[in-house]
């Protein structure tokens, strides 16, 4: 790996705030960001990404690459949970394996936001339609995870019947984070360009500041949840480290079949490598009540997220640039 690129990433101010959050929790500081503030910032970040992506898409010619990219995203979010499930099923219960597989097949909007900041630091651009790809990759992994649970996890006679696939998918699609990014994307497409300039300072100039505060909170949450799944042993920790690196690296290389854009290929890699800890847990609480949230949420947030934003992003960019 390019040492200069890795050092540049590790000294990125937004990432350093993530580290500060971890330190604050480890030293038992009383530093706290109000939940309402965290929710506002997360919605703001999704709004800014979606709106800017919509504006870029509105000014881009409609090309075959957009269709190929959407199809490639759907393929990734359907295939990853399949092989992930069968790897995990050897060591975990069917319910836990299905929930973790859905999480790793879906995407993390926060990791996507951090990836956008990383690309900006490298003076690299990506196409607006990649925001749509991100939004489209949320639901397929959840659907595949639920189908696998229905096929392999048979409820006992004393257990309540599992909710229908349709109701769970509807819940995941109408999840606040998904609705915000998709809605902002659509508004960005149809909004008048001159009037959109009026909110540019809000969507662009203060973006990194809000991201730094949000990652500070993510650091504190990560440190609190990291140790909660230690009872599952080394296997899940190794999986949470190696699986994103494998997925991201493979897609970084294979994405040249879809696009030649370095920025777009990098985004594909980070989407394949990321794991959902917002939309999927909300859906799995309904679809897989026997699955342990103390396993799949810390795996995604406590291990995979920091691996991706520290080691993963420089690695994926390096692979994209040399393949």
PDB file of C-alpha atoms in Angstrom:
ATOM      1  CA  UNK A   1       0.000   0.000   0.000  1.00  0.00           C
ATOM      2  CA  UNK A   2       1.188   3.537  -0.776  1.00  0.00           C
ATOM      3  CA  UNK A   3       2.470   4.779   2.620  1.00  0.00           C
ATOM      4  CA  UNK A   4       1.992   8.433   1.679  1.00  0.00           C
ATOM      5  CA  UNK A   5      -1.662   7.842   0.796  1.00  0.00           C
ATOM      6  CA  UNK A   6      -2.243   5.895   4.017  1.00  0.00           C
ATOM      7  CA  UNK A   7      -0.621   8.616   6.155  1.00  0.00           C
ATOM      8  CA  UNK A   8      -2.623  11.308   4.385  1.00  0.00           C
ATOM      9  CA  UNK A   9      -5.812   9.408   5.144  1.00  0.00           C
ATOM     10  CA  UNK A  10      -4.902   8.762   8.779  1.00  0.00           C
ATOM     11  CA  UNK A  11      -4.160  12.461   9.313  1.00  0.00           C
ATOM     12  CA  UNK A  12      -7.424  13.577   7.724  1.00  0.00           C
ATOM     13  CA  UNK A  13      -9.145  15.872  10.297  1.00  0.00           C
ATOM     14  CA  UNK A  14     -12.487  14.070   9.996  1.00  0.00           C
ATOM     15  CA  UNK A  15     -10.834  10.718  10.728  1.00  0.00           C
ATOM     16  CA  UNK A  16      -8.898  12.206  13.652  1.00  0.00           C
ATOM     17  CA  UNK A  17     -12.204  13.277  15.189  1.00  0.00           C
ATOM     18  CA  UNK A  18     -13.324   9.640  14.898  1.00  0.00           C
ATOM     19  CA  UNK A  19     -10.203   8.654  16.861  1.00  0.00           C
ATOM     20  CA  UNK A  20     -10.953  11.380  19.410  1.00  0.00           C
ATOM     21  CA  UNK A  21     -14.390   9.833  19.954  1.00  0.00           C
ATOM     22  CA  UNK A  22     -12.811   6.440  20.653  1.00  0.00           C
ATOM     23  CA  UNK A  23     -10.329   8.018  23.079  1.00  0.00           C
ATOM     24  CA  UNK A  24     -13.105   9.943  24.849  1.00  0.00           C
ATOM     25  CA  UNK A  25     -14.962   6.696  25.552  1.00  0.00           C
ATOM     26  CA  UNK A  26     -11.845   4.758  26.596  1.00  0.00           C
ATOM     27  CA  UNK A  27     -10.881   7.409  29.176  1.00  0.00           C
ATOM     28  CA  UNK A  28     -14.526   7.568  30.320  1.00  0.00           C
ATOM     29  CA  UNK A  29     -14.964  11.231  29.483  1.00  0.00           C
ATOM     30  CA  UNK A  30     -18.368  12.832  29.952  1.00  0.00           C
ATOM     31  CA  UNK A  31     -18.186  14.168  26.371  1.00  0.00           C
ATOM     32  CA  UNK A  32     -21.595  13.648  24.803  1.00  0.00           C
ATOM     33  CA  UNK A  33     -23.426  14.830  21.706  1.00  0.00           C
ATOM     34  CA  UNK A  34     -27.213  15.044  22.205  1.00  0.00           C
ATOM     35  CA  UNK A  35     -29.106  12.332  20.259  1.00  0.00           C
ATOM     36  CA  UNK A  36     -31.284  14.949  18.562  1.00  0.00           C
ATOM     37  CA  UNK A  37     -28.160  16.717  17.281  1.00  0.00           C
ATOM     38  CA  UNK A  38     -26.700  13.455  15.976  1.00  0.00           C
ATOM     39  CA  UNK A  39     -29.942  12.681  14.157  1.00  0.00           C
ATOM     40  CA  UNK A  40     -30.009  16.148  12.593  1.00  0.00           C
ATOM     41  CA  UNK A  41     -26.401  15.873  11.412  1.00  0.00           C
ATOM     42  CA  UNK A  42     -26.946  12.407   9.924  1.00  0.00           C
ATOM     43  CA  UNK A  43     -29.995  13.668   8.017  1.00  0.00           C
ATOM     44  CA  UNK A  44     -28.049  16.718   6.878  1.00  0.00           C
ATOM     45  CA  UNK A  45     -25.190  14.586   5.511  1.00  0.00           C
ATOM     46  CA  UNK A  46     -27.613  12.378   3.576  1.00  0.00           C
ATOM     47  CA  UNK A  47     -29.453  15.438   2.298  1.00  0.00           C
ATOM     48  CA  UNK A  48     -26.244  17.117   1.121  1.00  0.00           C
ATOM     49  CA  UNK A  49     -24.943  13.994  -0.631  1.00  0.00           C
ATOM     50  CA  UNK A  50     -28.299  13.266  -2.270  1.00  0.00           C
ATOM     51  CA  UNK A  51     -28.915  16.826  -3.416  1.00  0.00           C
ATOM     52  CA  UNK A  52     -25.421  17.320  -4.855  1.00  0.00           C
ATOM     53  CA  UNK A  53     -25.673  13.953  -6.600  1.00  0.00           C
ATOM     54  CA  UNK A  54     -29.024  14.929  -8.092  1.00  0.00           C
ATOM     55  CA  UNK A  55     -27.638  18.225  -9.346  1.00  0.00           C
ATOM     56  CA  UNK A  56     -24.694  16.473 -10.997  1.00  0.00           C
ATOM     57  CA  UNK A  57     -27.000  13.878 -12.517  1.00  0.00           C
ATOM     58  CA  UNK A  58     -29.272  16.590 -13.889  1.00  0.00           C
ATOM     59  CA  UNK A  59     -26.365  18.120 -15.785  1.00  0.00           C
ATOM     60  CA  UNK A  60     -24.935  14.833 -17.029  1.00  0.00           C
ATOM     61  CA  UNK A  61     -25.965  13.177 -20.283  1.00  0.00           C
ATOM     62  CA  UNK A  62     -27.907   9.947 -19.875  1.00  0.00           C
ATOM     63  CA  UNK A  63     -25.455   7.223 -20.863  1.00  0.00           C
ATOM     64  CA  UNK A  64     -25.365   3.437 -20.906  1.00  0.00           C
ATOM     65  CA  UNK A  65     -22.896   3.575 -18.003  1.00  0.00           C
ATOM     66  CA  UNK A  66     -25.701   4.690 -15.688  1.00  0.00           C
ATOM     67  CA  UNK A  67     -27.744   1.576 -16.508  1.00  0.00           C
ATOM     68  CA  UNK A  68     -24.680  -0.659 -16.191  1.00  0.00           C
ATOM     69  CA  UNK A  69     -23.805   0.925 -12.842  1.00  0.00           C
ATOM     70  CA  UNK A  70     -27.281   0.425 -11.413  1.00  0.00           C
ATOM     71  CA  UNK A  71     -27.288  -3.187 -12.591  1.00  0.00           C
ATOM     72  CA  UNK A  72     -23.810  -3.808 -11.170  1.00  0.00           C
ATOM     73  CA  UNK A  73     -24.897  -2.374  -7.815  1.00  0.00           C
ATOM     74  CA  UNK A  74     -27.952  -4.631  -7.725  1.00  0.00           C
ATOM     75  CA  UNK A  75     -25.796  -7.644  -8.595  1.00  0.00           C
ATOM     76  CA  UNK A  76     -23.324  -6.884  -5.807  1.00  0.00           C
ATOM     77  CA  UNK A  77     -25.985  -6.371  -3.143  1.00  0.00           C
ATOM     78  CA  UNK A  78     -27.612  -9.680  -4.133  1.00  0.00           C
ATOM     79  CA  UNK A  79     -24.484 -11.836  -4.418  1.00  0.00           C
ATOM     80  CA  UNK A  80     -22.549 -10.675  -1.341  1.00  0.00           C
ATOM     81  CA  UNK A  81     -25.194 -11.781   1.203  1.00  0.00           C
ATOM     82  CA  UNK A  82     -25.458 -15.179  -0.536  1.00  0.00           C
ATOM     83  CA  UNK A  83     -21.878 -16.346  -0.101  1.00  0.00           C
ATOM     84  CA  UNK A  84     -21.564 -14.468   3.196  1.00  0.00           C
ATOM     85  CA  UNK A  85     -24.505 -16.411   4.625  1.00  0.00           C
ATOM     86  CA  UNK A  86     -23.072 -19.822   3.783  1.00  0.00           C
ATOM     87  CA  UNK A  87     -19.677 -18.908   5.240  1.00  0.00           C
ATOM     88  CA  UNK A  88     -21.272 -17.713   8.481  1.00  0.00           C
ATOM     89  CA  UNK A  89     -23.797 -20.539   8.786  1.00  0.00           C
ATOM     90  CA  UNK A  90     -20.973 -22.936   9.656  1.00  0.00           C
ATOM     91  CA  UNK A  91     -20.215 -21.065  12.880  1.00  0.00           C
ATOM     92  CA  UNK A  92     -23.362 -19.072  13.726  1.00  0.00           C
ATOM     93  CA  UNK A  93     -27.066 -19.778  14.046  1.00  0.00           C
ATOM     94  CA  UNK A  94     -29.174 -19.382  10.901  1.00  0.00           C
ATOM     95  CA  UNK A  95     -30.819 -16.226  12.276  1.00  0.00           C
ATOM     96  CA  UNK A  96     -27.497 -14.587  13.133  1.00  0.00           C
ATOM     97  CA  UNK A  97     -25.941 -15.663   9.831  1.00  0.00           C
ATOM     98  CA  UNK A  98     -28.882 -14.206   7.886  1.00  0.00           C
ATOM     99  CA  UNK A  99     -28.784 -10.893   9.749  1.00  0.00           C
ATOM    100  CA  UNK A 100     -25.011 -10.498   9.358  1.00  0.00           C
ATOM    101  CA  UNK A 101     -25.209 -11.481   5.673  1.00  0.00           C
ATOM    102  CA  UNK A 102     -27.890  -8.854   5.050  1.00  0.00           C
ATOM    103  CA  UNK A 103     -25.778  -6.227   6.838  1.00  0.00           C
ATOM    104  CA  UNK A 104     -22.677  -6.986   4.746  1.00  0.00           C
ATOM    105  CA  UNK A 105     -24.624  -7.161   1.508  1.00  0.00           C
ATOM    106  CA  UNK A 106     -26.248  -3.798   2.165  1.00  0.00           C
ATOM    107  CA  UNK A 107     -24.402  -0.485   2.372  1.00  0.00           C
ATOM    108  CA  UNK A 108     -23.416   2.079   4.979  1.00  0.00           C
ATOM    109  CA  UNK A 109     -24.459   5.615   4.102  1.00  0.00           C
ATOM    110  CA  UNK A 110     -21.994   6.997   6.661  1.00  0.00           C
ATOM    111  CA  UNK A 111     -19.100   5.079   5.057  1.00  0.00           C
ATOM    112  CA  UNK A 112     -20.246   6.450   1.702  1.00  0.00           C
ATOM    113  CA  UNK A 113     -20.157   9.986   3.106  1.00  0.00           C
ATOM    114  CA  UNK A 114     -16.637   9.409   4.478  1.00  0.00           C
ATOM    115  CA  UNK A 115     -15.597   8.040   1.063  1.00  0.00           C
ATOM    116  CA  UNK A 116     -16.868  11.189  -0.641  1.00  0.00           C
ATOM    117  CA  UNK A 117     -14.727  13.272   1.722  1.00  0.00           C
ATOM    118  CA  UNK A 118     -11.738  11.012   0.993  1.00  0.00           C
ATOM    119  CA  UNK A 119     -12.169  11.465  -2.770  1.00  0.00           C
ATOM    120  CA  UNK A 120     -12.438  15.221  -2.304  1.00  0.00           C
ATOM    121  CA  UNK A 121      -9.143  15.212  -0.392  1.00  0.00           C
ATOM    122  CA  UNK A 122      -7.558  13.402  -3.353  1.00  0.00           C
ATOM    123  CA  UNK A 123      -9.123  15.896  -5.824  1.00  0.00           C
ATOM    124  CA  UNK A 124     -11.066  13.076  -7.475  1.00  0.00           C
ATOM    125  CA  UNK A 125     -14.658  13.357  -8.666  1.00  0.00           C
ATOM    126  CA  UNK A 126     -17.433  10.792  -8.944  1.00  0.00           C
ATOM    127  CA  UNK A 127     -20.667  10.813 -10.932  1.00  0.00           C
ATOM    128  CA  UNK A 128     -23.990  11.807  -9.434  1.00  0.00           C
ATOM    129  CA  UNK A 129     -25.623   8.523 -10.405  1.00  0.00           C
ATOM    130  CA  UNK A 130     -23.455   6.720  -7.830  1.00  0.00           C
ATOM    131  CA  UNK A 131     -25.731   8.216  -5.153  1.00  0.00           C
ATOM    132  CA  UNK A 132     -28.623   6.400  -6.818  1.00  0.00           C
ATOM    133  CA  UNK A 133     -26.552   3.208  -6.889  1.00  0.00           C
ATOM    134  CA  UNK A 134     -25.980   3.526  -3.137  1.00  0.00           C
ATOM    135  CA  UNK A 135     -29.683   4.003  -2.459  1.00  0.00           C
ATOM    136  CA  UNK A 136     -30.589   1.091  -4.732  1.00  0.00           C
ATOM    137  CA  UNK A 137     -28.223  -1.282  -2.921  1.00  0.00           C
ATOM    138  CA  UNK A 138     -30.006  -1.008   0.432  1.00  0.00           C
ATOM    139  CA  UNK A 139     -33.043  -3.228  -0.174  1.00  0.00           C
ATOM    140  CA  UNK A 140     -31.774  -6.202  -2.287  1.00  0.00           C
ATOM    141  CA  UNK A 141     -29.467  -7.470   0.456  1.00  0.00           C
ATOM    142  CA  UNK A 142     -32.312  -7.294   2.966  1.00  0.00           C
ATOM    143  CA  UNK A 143     -34.574  -9.232   0.587  1.00  0.00           C
ATOM    144  CA  UNK A 144     -31.913 -11.915   0.013  1.00  0.00           C
ATOM    145  CA  UNK A 145     -31.279 -12.172   3.763  1.00  0.00           C
ATOM    146  CA  UNK A 146     -34.983 -12.646   4.469  1.00  0.00           C
ATOM    147  CA  UNK A 147     -35.326 -15.275   1.717  1.00  0.00           C
ATOM    148  CA  UNK A 148     -32.400 -17.209   3.195  1.00  0.00           C
ATOM    149  CA  UNK A 149     -33.977 -17.034   6.649  1.00  0.00           C
ATOM    150  CA  UNK A 150     -37.291 -18.279   5.268  1.00  0.00           C
ATOM    151  CA  UNK A 151     -35.493 -21.156   3.548  1.00  0.00           C
ATOM    152  CA  UNK A 152     -33.226 -22.303   6.386  1.00  0.00           C
ATOM    153  CA  UNK A 153     -34.708 -21.025   9.657  1.00  0.00           C
ATOM    154  CA  UNK A 154     -37.959 -22.815  10.506  1.00  0.00           C
ATOM    155  CA  UNK A 155     -39.867 -21.181  13.404  1.00  0.00           C
ATOM    156  CA  UNK A 156     -40.668 -23.446  16.354  1.00  0.00           C
ATOM    157  CA  UNK A 157     -44.256 -24.198  17.425  1.00  0.00           C
ATOM    158  CA  UNK A 158     -44.107 -21.670  20.269  1.00  0.00           C
ATOM    159  CA  UNK A 159     -42.575 -18.875  18.194  1.00  0.00           C
ATOM    160  CA  UNK A 160     -44.650 -16.102  16.587  1.00  0.00           C
ATOM    161  CA  UNK A 161     -44.983 -16.315  12.791  1.00  0.00           C
ATOM    162  CA  UNK A 162     -42.397 -14.338  10.876  1.00  0.00           C
ATOM    163  CA  UNK A 163     -43.575 -11.132   9.228  1.00  0.00           C
ATOM    164  CA  UNK A 164     -44.154 -11.264   5.484  1.00  0.00           C
ATOM    165  CA  UNK A 165     -41.352 -10.393   3.095  1.00  0.00           C
ATOM    166  CA  UNK A 166     -43.383  -7.498   1.682  1.00  0.00           C
ATOM    167  CA  UNK A 167     -43.955  -5.799   5.038  1.00  0.00           C
ATOM    168  CA  UNK A 168     -40.293  -6.009   6.016  1.00  0.00           C
ATOM    169  CA  UNK A 169     -39.078  -4.749   2.629  1.00  0.00           C
ATOM    170  CA  UNK A 170     -41.576  -1.869   2.785  1.00  0.00           C
ATOM    171  CA  UNK A 171     -40.209  -0.941   6.205  1.00  0.00           C
ATOM    172  CA  UNK A 172     -36.627  -0.999   4.914  1.00  0.00           C
ATOM    173  CA  UNK A 173     -37.409   1.059   1.801  1.00  0.00           C
ATOM    174  CA  UNK A 174     -39.267   3.698   3.809  1.00  0.00           C
ATOM    175  CA  UNK A 175     -36.470   3.859   6.391  1.00  0.00           C
ATOM    176  CA  UNK A 176     -35.643   7.499   7.121  1.00  0.00           C
ATOM    177  CA  UNK A 177     -32.057   7.371   5.831  1.00  0.00           C
ATOM    178  CA  UNK A 178     -33.068   5.727   2.550  1.00  0.00           C
ATOM    179  CA  UNK A 179     -35.986   8.107   2.045  1.00  0.00           C
ATOM    180  CA  UNK A 180     -33.830  11.162   2.754  1.00  0.00           C
ATOM    181  CA  UNK A 181     -31.060  10.316   0.294  1.00  0.00           C
ATOM    182  CA  UNK A 182     -33.457   9.186  -2.460  1.00  0.00           C
ATOM    183  CA  UNK A 183     -35.757  12.168  -1.938  1.00  0.00           C
ATOM    184  CA  UNK A 184     -32.833  14.610  -1.950  1.00  0.00           C
ATOM    185  CA  UNK A 185     -31.488  12.984  -5.118  1.00  0.00           C
ATOM    186  CA  UNK A 186     -34.828  13.454  -6.889  1.00  0.00           C
ATOM    187  CA  UNK A 187     -35.141  17.044  -5.675  1.00  0.00           C
ATOM    188  CA  UNK A 188     -31.600  17.749  -6.861  1.00  0.00           C
ATOM    189  CA  UNK A 189     -32.513  16.449 -10.320  1.00  0.00           C
ATOM    190  CA  UNK A 190     -35.659  18.522 -10.749  1.00  0.00           C
ATOM    191  CA  UNK A 191     -34.565  21.685  -8.875  1.00  0.00           C
ATOM    192  CA  UNK A 192     -33.829  24.849 -10.846  1.00  0.00           C
ATOM    193  CA  UNK A 193     -30.046  25.263 -11.134  1.00  0.00           C
ATOM    194  CA  UNK A 194     -29.990  28.994 -10.355  1.00  0.00           C
ATOM    195  CA  UNK A 195     -32.126  28.615  -7.272  1.00  0.00           C
ATOM    196  CA  UNK A 196     -30.105  25.579  -6.167  1.00  0.00           C
ATOM    197  CA  UNK A 197     -27.035  27.827  -6.041  1.00  0.00           C
ATOM    198  CA  UNK A 198     -28.684  29.611  -3.113  1.00  0.00           C
ATOM    199  CA  UNK A 199     -28.262  26.608  -0.817  1.00  0.00           C
ATOM    200  CA  UNK A 200     -24.809  25.636  -2.100  1.00  0.00           C
ATOM    201  CA  UNK A 201     -23.040  27.093   0.974  1.00  0.00           C
ATOM    202  CA  UNK A 202     -25.212  24.817   3.135  1.00  0.00           C
ATOM    203  CA  UNK A 203     -24.645  21.665   1.047  1.00  0.00           C
ATOM    204  CA  UNK A 204     -20.931  22.213   0.365  1.00  0.00           C
ATOM    205  CA  UNK A 205     -19.064  24.694   2.568  1.00  0.00           C
ATOM    206  CA  UNK A 206     -20.038  23.298   5.977  1.00  0.00           C
ATOM    207  CA  UNK A 207     -20.194  19.636   4.931  1.00  0.00           C
ATOM    208  CA  UNK A 208     -16.796  18.564   6.295  1.00  0.00           C
ATOM    209  CA  UNK A 209     -17.371  20.310   9.618  1.00  0.00           C
ATOM    210  CA  UNK A 210     -20.607  18.426  10.196  1.00  0.00           C
ATOM    211  CA  UNK A 211     -18.940  15.198   9.058  1.00  0.00           C
ATOM    212  CA  UNK A 212     -16.164  15.695  11.644  1.00  0.00           C
ATOM    213  CA  UNK A 213     -18.696  16.092  14.474  1.00  0.00           C
ATOM    214  CA  UNK A 214     -20.653  13.082  13.245  1.00  0.00           C
ATOM    215  CA  UNK A 215     -17.528  10.916  13.126  1.00  0.00           C
ATOM    216  CA  UNK A 216     -16.694  12.055  16.643  1.00  0.00           C
ATOM    217  CA  UNK A 217     -20.004  10.539  17.736  1.00  0.00           C
ATOM    218  CA  UNK A 218     -19.360   7.419  15.623  1.00  0.00           C
ATOM    219  CA  UNK A 219     -16.023   6.991  17.408  1.00  0.00           C
ATOM    220  CA  UNK A 220     -17.718   7.059  20.803  1.00  0.00           C
ATOM    221  CA  UNK A 221     -20.398   4.600  19.680  1.00  0.00           C
ATOM    222  CA  UNK A 222     -17.764   2.302  18.161  1.00  0.00           C
ATOM    223  CA  UNK A 223     -15.733   2.146  21.367  1.00  0.00           C
ATOM    224  CA  UNK A 224     -18.858   1.401  23.425  1.00  0.00           C
ATOM    225  CA  UNK A 225     -19.980  -1.444  21.194  1.00  0.00           C
ATOM    226  CA  UNK A 226     -16.681  -3.022  20.223  1.00  0.00           C
ATOM    227  CA  UNK A 227     -16.447  -5.333  23.219  1.00  0.00           C
ATOM    228  CA  UNK A 228     -20.080  -6.450  23.324  1.00  0.00           C
ATOM    229  CA  UNK A 229     -19.581  -9.372  20.964  1.00  0.00           C
ATOM    230  CA  UNK A 230     -16.322 -10.729  22.441  1.00  0.00           C
ATOM    231  CA  UNK A 231     -18.186 -13.851  23.559  1.00  0.00           C
ATOM    232  CA  UNK A 232     -18.497 -14.890  19.920  1.00  0.00           C
ATOM    233  CA  UNK A 233     -14.755 -15.408  19.721  1.00  0.00           C
ATOM    234  CA  UNK A 234     -12.117 -14.620  17.143  1.00  0.00           C
ATOM    235  CA  UNK A 235     -14.078 -15.806  14.128  1.00  0.00           C
ATOM    236  CA  UNK A 236     -16.519 -12.900  13.929  1.00  0.00           C
ATOM    237  CA  UNK A 237     -13.765 -10.326  14.490  1.00  0.00           C
ATOM    238  CA  UNK A 238     -11.638 -11.790  11.703  1.00  0.00           C
ATOM    239  CA  UNK A 239     -14.694 -11.954   9.468  1.00  0.00           C
ATOM    240  CA  UNK A 240     -15.539  -8.294  10.151  1.00  0.00           C
ATOM    241  CA  UNK A 241     -11.965  -7.322   9.214  1.00  0.00           C
ATOM    242  CA  UNK A 242     -11.295  -9.596   6.251  1.00  0.00           C
ATOM    243  CA  UNK A 243     -14.677  -9.733   4.497  1.00  0.00           C
ATOM    244  CA  UNK A 244     -14.890  -5.980   3.742  1.00  0.00           C
ATOM    245  CA  UNK A 245     -11.286  -5.946   2.545  1.00  0.00           C
ATOM    246  CA  UNK A 246     -12.001  -8.942   0.295  1.00  0.00           C
ATOM    247  CA  UNK A 247     -15.243  -7.495  -1.104  1.00  0.00           C
ATOM    248  CA  UNK A 248     -13.792  -4.029  -1.613  1.00  0.00           C
ATOM    249  CA  UNK A 249     -10.605  -5.294  -3.249  1.00  0.00           C
ATOM    250  CA  UNK A 250     -12.416  -7.647  -5.637  1.00  0.00           C
ATOM    251  CA  UNK A 251     -14.872  -4.950  -6.720  1.00  0.00           C
ATOM    252  CA  UNK A 252     -12.092  -2.342  -7.043  1.00  0.00           C
ATOM    253  CA  UNK A 253     -10.501  -4.594  -9.653  1.00  0.00           C
ATOM    254  CA  UNK A 254     -13.698  -5.877 -11.325  1.00  0.00           C
ATOM    255  CA  UNK A 255     -15.406  -2.476 -11.594  1.00  0.00           C
ATOM    256  CA  UNK A 256     -13.406  -1.623 -14.731  1.00  0.00           C
ATOM    257  CA  UNK A 257     -15.971  -3.761 -16.566  1.00  0.00           C
ATOM    258  CA  UNK A 258     -18.609  -1.120 -15.780  1.00  0.00           C
ATOM    259  CA  UNK A 259     -16.776   2.208 -15.769  1.00  0.00           C
ATOM    260  CA  UNK A 260     -13.351   3.733 -16.350  1.00  0.00           C
ATOM    261  CA  UNK A 261     -13.890   6.535 -13.839  1.00  0.00           C
ATOM    262  CA  UNK A 262     -11.484   6.220 -10.898  1.00  0.00           C
ATOM    263  CA  UNK A 263     -13.950   7.978  -8.586  1.00  0.00           C
ATOM    264  CA  UNK A 264     -16.874   5.759  -9.580  1.00  0.00           C
ATOM    265  CA  UNK A 265     -14.812   2.579  -9.261  1.00  0.00           C
ATOM    266  CA  UNK A 266     -13.656   3.641  -5.805  1.00  0.00           C
ATOM    267  CA  UNK A 267     -17.252   4.284  -4.756  1.00  0.00           C
ATOM    268  CA  UNK A 268     -18.249   0.821  -5.998  1.00  0.00           C
ATOM    269  CA  UNK A 269     -15.450  -0.699  -3.909  1.00  0.00           C
ATOM    270  CA  UNK A 270     -16.465   1.140  -0.737  1.00  0.00           C
ATOM    271  CA  UNK A 271     -20.128   0.240  -1.248  1.00  0.00           C
ATOM    272  CA  UNK A 272     -19.216  -3.447  -1.606  1.00  0.00           C
ATOM    273  CA  UNK A 273     -16.947  -3.256   1.450  1.00  0.00           C
ATOM    274  CA  UNK A 274     -19.303  -1.379   3.757  1.00  0.00           C
ATOM    275  CA  UNK A 275     -21.864  -2.939   6.093  1.00  0.00           C
ATOM    276  CA  UNK A 276     -25.190  -1.445   7.119  1.00  0.00           C
ATOM    277  CA  UNK A 277     -25.812  -0.691  10.779  1.00  0.00           C
ATOM    278  CA  UNK A 278     -28.923   1.482  10.359  1.00  0.00           C
ATOM    279  CA  UNK A 279     -31.348   0.169   7.721  1.00  0.00           C
ATOM    280  CA  UNK A 280     -30.581  -3.549   8.112  1.00  0.00           C
ATOM    281  CA  UNK A 281     -30.850  -3.669  11.933  1.00  0.00           C
ATOM    282  CA  UNK A 282     -34.217  -1.920  11.685  1.00  0.00           C
ATOM    283  CA  UNK A 283     -35.428  -4.542   9.189  1.00  0.00           C
ATOM    284  CA  UNK A 284     -33.876  -7.517  11.012  1.00  0.00           C
ATOM    285  CA  UNK A 285     -35.616  -6.625  14.248  1.00  0.00           C
ATOM    286  CA  UNK A 286     -38.830  -7.447  12.397  1.00  0.00           C
ATOM    287  CA  UNK A 287     -37.648 -10.259  10.123  1.00  0.00           C
ATOM    288  CA  UNK A 288     -35.214 -12.060  12.451  1.00  0.00           C
ATOM    289  CA  UNK A 289     -36.174 -11.420  16.080  1.00  0.00           C
ATOM    290  CA  UNK A 290     -33.947 -14.331  17.190  1.00  0.00           C
ATOM    291  CA  UNK A 291     -30.843 -12.695  15.676  1.00  0.00           C
ATOM    292  CA  UNK A 292     -28.631 -10.946  18.210  1.00  0.00           C
ATOM    293  CA  UNK A 293     -28.219  -7.178  17.528  1.00  0.00           C
ATOM    294  CA  UNK A 294     -25.238  -7.355  19.893  1.00  0.00           C
ATOM    295  CA  UNK A 295     -23.497  -9.327  17.154  1.00  0.00           C
ATOM    296  CA  UNK A 296     -24.303  -7.793  13.775  1.00  0.00           C
ATOM    297  CA  UNK A 297     -24.388  -4.119  14.808  1.00  0.00           C
ATOM    298  CA  UNK A 298     -20.959  -4.116  16.554  1.00  0.00           C
ATOM    299  CA  UNK A 299     -19.473  -6.153  13.699  1.00  0.00           C
ATOM    300  CA  UNK A 300     -20.579  -3.536  11.170  1.00  0.00           C
ATOM    301  CA  UNK A 301     -19.953  -0.431  13.258  1.00  0.00           C
ATOM    302  CA  UNK A 302     -17.253  -1.469  15.723  1.00  0.00           C
ATOM    303  CA  UNK A 303     -14.953  -3.323  13.318  1.00  0.00           C
ATOM    304  CA  UNK A 304     -15.841  -2.988   9.637  1.00  0.00           C
ATOM    305  CA  UNK A 305     -16.499   0.754   9.676  1.00  0.00           C
ATOM    306  CA  UNK A 306     -13.105   1.758  11.180  1.00  0.00           C
ATOM    307  CA  UNK A 307     -11.299  -0.826   9.003  1.00  0.00           C
ATOM    308  CA  UNK A 308     -12.817   0.735   5.885  1.00  0.00           C
ATOM    309  CA  UNK A 309     -12.105   4.370   6.742  1.00  0.00           C
ATOM    310  CA  UNK A 310      -8.523   3.731   7.872  1.00  0.00           C
ATOM    311  CA  UNK A 311      -7.012   0.887   5.824  1.00  0.00           C
ATOM    312  CA  UNK A 312      -9.735   0.122   3.309  1.00  0.00           C
ATOM    313  CA  UNK A 313     -10.079   3.404   1.450  1.00  0.00           C
ATOM    314  CA  UNK A 314      -6.361   3.839   0.607  1.00  0.00           C
ATOM    315  CA  UNK A 315      -6.203   0.161  -0.405  1.00  0.00           C
ATOM    316  CA  UNK A 316      -9.243   0.337  -2.701  1.00  0.00           C
ATOM    317  CA  UNK A 317      -8.025   3.540  -4.361  1.00  0.00           C
ATOM    318  CA  UNK A 318      -4.595   2.013  -4.942  1.00  0.00           C
ATOM    319  CA  UNK A 319      -6.149  -1.084  -6.547  1.00  0.00           C
ATOM    320  CA  UNK A 320      -8.405   1.044  -8.756  1.00  0.00           C
ATOM    321  CA  UNK A 321      -5.497   3.187  -9.943  1.00  0.00           C
ATOM    322  CA  UNK A 322      -3.316   0.173 -10.783  1.00  0.00           C
ATOM    323  CA  UNK A 323      -5.837  -2.140 -12.414  1.00  0.00           C
TER     324      UNK A 323
END
